[in-house]
């Protein structure tokens, strides 16, 4: 029942995360803590459960399962933050979906949260316009990118993602060198350096 319990808990966390995200659609005053809570419930909990499932299947100790779950959680946090960054910095041809889509859908992610901390009332109004309109017709995507650049939203979010990646790598460093550890280290590189 261990695996079933884990999957039930994961499902509940992800449903809670989806409901939380729906409550926050279109709201500009989202805090970093709000963003982290959402990432925890939607993405990080999934990564943590997946790494725990792998650990359970491998027959490792409960302590190792917990540690690997913590690794997965940190990797999931980093993964989602990089995804939020790519929504602003990538290209549609690379990403496979339109860039700037999160804001268009009413989602204020960490790069914008950081930019909004220091944004002028005019910049806040531009962001609110996109949230309200659901498009970039009155405020162009390039204007949003300029706001992010002015207030270092991307750089600060990238630094936060790197913190989570570093924590994941530090957790792995506590395990003996083996092919599985090497593969997990490679996963941290894929998350940190991905462009899609």
Coordinates of C-alpha atoms in Angstrom, one line a residue:
X1 CA 0.0 0.0 0.0
X2 CA 3.0 2.3 0.2
X3 CA 2.9 3.1 -3.5
X4 CA -0.8 3.6 -3.5
X5 CA -0.7 5.9 -0.5
X6 CA 2.1 7.9 -2.2
X7 CA 0.0 8.2 -5.4
X8 CA -3.1 9.2 -3.5
X9 CA -1.2 11.9 -1.6
X10 CA 0.3 13.1 -4.9
X11 CA -3.0 13.3 -6.6
X12 CA -4.5 15.3 -3.8
X13 CA -1.5 17.7 -3.8
X14 CA -1.8 18.2 -7.6
X15 CA -5.6 18.8 -7.4
X16 CA -5.1 21.3 -4.6
X17 CA -2.4 23.0 -6.7
X18 CA -4.7 23.2 -9.8
X19 CA -7.5 24.7 -7.7
X20 CA -5.0 27.2 -6.1
X21 CA -3.9 28.2 -9.6
X22 CA -7.4 28.8 -10.7
X23 CA -8.0 31.0 -7.7
X24 CA -5.0 33.2 -8.6
X25 CA -5.7 33.6 -12.4
X26 CA -5.7 37.2 -13.3
X27 CA -4.4 38.4 -10.0
X28 CA -1.4 40.7 -10.1
X29 CA -0.6 40.7 -6.4
X30 CA 1.0 37.2 -6.1
X31 CA 3.9 36.9 -3.7
X32 CA 7.0 34.8 -4.1
X33 CA 5.7 32.6 -1.3
X34 CA 2.4 32.1 -3.2
X35 CA 4.4 31.2 -6.3
X36 CA 6.5 28.7 -4.4
X37 CA 3.5 27.1 -2.8
X38 CA 1.9 26.6 -6.2
X39 CA 5.1 25.1 -7.7
X40 CA 5.4 22.9 -4.6
X41 CA 1.9 21.5 -5.1
X42 CA 1.9 21.1 -8.8
X43 CA 5.4 20.3 -10.0
X44 CA 7.7 19.7 -7.1
X45 CA 5.4 17.2 -5.5
X46 CA 5.2 15.2 -8.7
X47 CA 9.0 15.1 -9.1
X48 CA 9.3 14.1 -5.4
X49 CA 6.8 11.3 -5.8
X50 CA 8.5 10.0 -8.9
X51 CA 11.9 9.9 -7.2
X52 CA 10.4 8.2 -4.2
X53 CA 8.6 5.7 -6.4
X54 CA 11.9 4.9 -8.0
X55 CA 13.6 4.5 -4.6
X56 CA 10.8 2.2 -3.4
X57 CA 11.1 0.1 -6.5
X58 CA 14.8 -0.1 -6.0
X59 CA 14.3 -1.4 -2.4
X60 CA 16.3 1.3 -0.7
X61 CA 15.8 2.2 3.0
X62 CA 13.1 4.6 4.1
X63 CA 15.6 7.2 4.9
X64 CA 17.1 7.0 1.4
X65 CA 13.6 7.2 0.0
X66 CA 13.0 10.4 1.9
X67 CA 16.3 11.8 0.8
X68 CA 15.6 11.0 -2.8
X69 CA 12.2 12.5 -2.5
X70 CA 13.8 15.7 -1.3
X71 CA 16.1 15.5 -4.3
X72 CA 13.1 15.2 -6.6
X73 CA 11.3 18.1 -4.9
X74 CA 14.3 20.4 -5.4
X75 CA 14.6 19.3 -9.0
X76 CA 10.9 19.9 -9.5
X77 CA 11.1 23.4 -8.1
X78 CA 14.1 24.2 -10.4
X79 CA 12.3 22.6 -13.4
X80 CA 9.2 24.8 -13.0
X81 CA 11.2 27.9 -12.4
X82 CA 13.2 27.3 -15.6
X83 CA 9.9 26.6 -17.4
X84 CA 8.5 30.0 -16.1
X85 CA 11.7 31.7 -17.4
X86 CA 11.5 30.0 -20.8
X87 CA 8.0 31.3 -21.2
X88 CA 9.6 34.7 -21.6
X89 CA 13.0 33.9 -23.1
X90 CA 12.5 31.1 -25.5
X91 CA 11.0 31.1 -29.0
X92 CA 7.8 29.4 -30.1
X93 CA 9.7 27.1 -32.5
X94 CA 11.9 25.9 -29.7
X95 CA 9.4 25.8 -26.9
X96 CA 6.6 24.2 -28.9
X97 CA 4.0 26.6 -27.6
X98 CA 3.6 30.4 -27.8
X99 CA 5.9 32.4 -25.7
X100 CA 4.4 34.7 -23.1
X101 CA 1.5 32.2 -22.8
X102 CA 1.5 32.2 -18.9
X103 CA 0.8 35.9 -18.6
X104 CA -1.7 35.7 -21.5
X105 CA -3.5 33.0 -19.5
X106 CA -3.6 35.2 -16.4
X107 CA -0.7 33.5 -14.6
X108 CA 1.8 35.7 -12.8
X109 CA 5.0 33.6 -12.4
X110 CA 8.2 34.3 -10.4
X111 CA 10.0 36.4 -13.1
X112 CA 7.0 38.8 -13.1
X113 CA 6.6 38.7 -9.3
X114 CA 10.2 39.9 -9.0
X115 CA 9.8 42.6 -11.6
X116 CA 6.6 43.8 -10.0
X117 CA 8.3 44.3 -6.6
X118 CA 10.1 47.4 -8.0
X119 CA 7.8 48.2 -11.0
X120 CA 6.4 51.7 -11.5
X121 CA 2.7 52.2 -11.5
X122 CA 2.8 52.5 -15.3
X123 CA 4.6 49.1 -15.6
X124 CA 2.2 47.5 -13.2
X125 CA -0.7 48.9 -15.3
X126 CA 0.9 47.4 -18.5
X127 CA 1.1 44.0 -16.9
X128 CA -2.4 44.3 -15.5
X129 CA -3.6 45.1 -19.1
X130 CA -2.3 41.9 -20.4
X131 CA -3.8 39.9 -17.5
X132 CA -7.2 41.6 -18.1
X133 CA -7.1 41.4 -21.9
X134 CA -5.6 37.9 -22.2
X135 CA -3.5 39.1 -25.2
X136 CA -0.7 41.3 -26.2
X137 CA -2.7 43.6 -28.5
X138 CA -2.7 46.8 -26.3
X139 CA 0.6 46.0 -24.5
X140 CA 3.1 44.2 -26.7
X141 CA 5.1 41.2 -25.4
X142 CA 8.3 43.2 -26.0
X143 CA 7.1 45.8 -23.5
X144 CA 6.7 43.1 -20.9
X145 CA 10.2 41.8 -21.7
X146 CA 11.5 45.3 -21.2
X147 CA 9.8 45.5 -17.8
X148 CA 11.4 42.1 -16.8
X149 CA 14.8 43.4 -18.0
X150 CA 14.5 46.7 -16.2
X151 CA 13.7 45.0 -12.9
X152 CA 15.9 41.8 -13.4
X153 CA 12.9 39.5 -13.1
X154 CA 14.5 36.8 -15.3
X155 CA 17.9 37.0 -13.6
X156 CA 16.5 36.8 -10.1
X157 CA 14.2 33.8 -11.1
X158 CA 17.2 32.1 -12.7
X159 CA 19.3 32.5 -9.6
X160 CA 16.4 31.0 -7.5
X161 CA 16.2 28.0 -9.9
X162 CA 20.0 27.6 -9.6
X163 CA 19.6 27.5 -5.8
X164 CA 17.2 24.5 -6.1
X165 CA 19.4 22.8 -8.6
X166 CA 22.4 23.2 -6.2
X167 CA 20.4 21.7 -3.4
X168 CA 19.4 18.8 -5.5
X169 CA 23.1 18.2 -6.5
X170 CA 24.2 18.5 -2.8
X171 CA 21.7 15.8 -1.9
X172 CA 23.1 13.5 -4.5
X173 CA 26.6 14.1 -3.3
X174 CA 25.7 12.2 -0.2
X175 CA 25.2 9.0 -2.2
X176 CA 28.0 6.7 -3.3
X177 CA 29.2 7.0 -6.9
X178 CA 27.2 4.6 -9.1
X179 CA 25.4 4.7 -12.5
X180 CA 22.1 5.8 -10.9
X181 CA 23.7 8.7 -9.1
X182 CA 25.5 9.7 -12.4
X183 CA 22.1 9.6 -14.2
X184 CA 20.4 11.8 -11.5
X185 CA 23.3 14.3 -11.7
X186 CA 22.8 14.4 -15.5
X187 CA 19.1 15.1 -14.9
X188 CA 20.0 18.2 -12.8
X189 CA 22.1 19.4 -15.8
X190 CA 19.2 18.8 -18.2
X191 CA 16.9 20.8 -15.9
X192 CA 19.3 23.7 -15.4
X193 CA 20.4 24.0 -19.0
X194 CA 17.2 23.2 -20.9
X195 CA 15.9 25.5 -23.6
X196 CA 12.5 23.9 -24.0

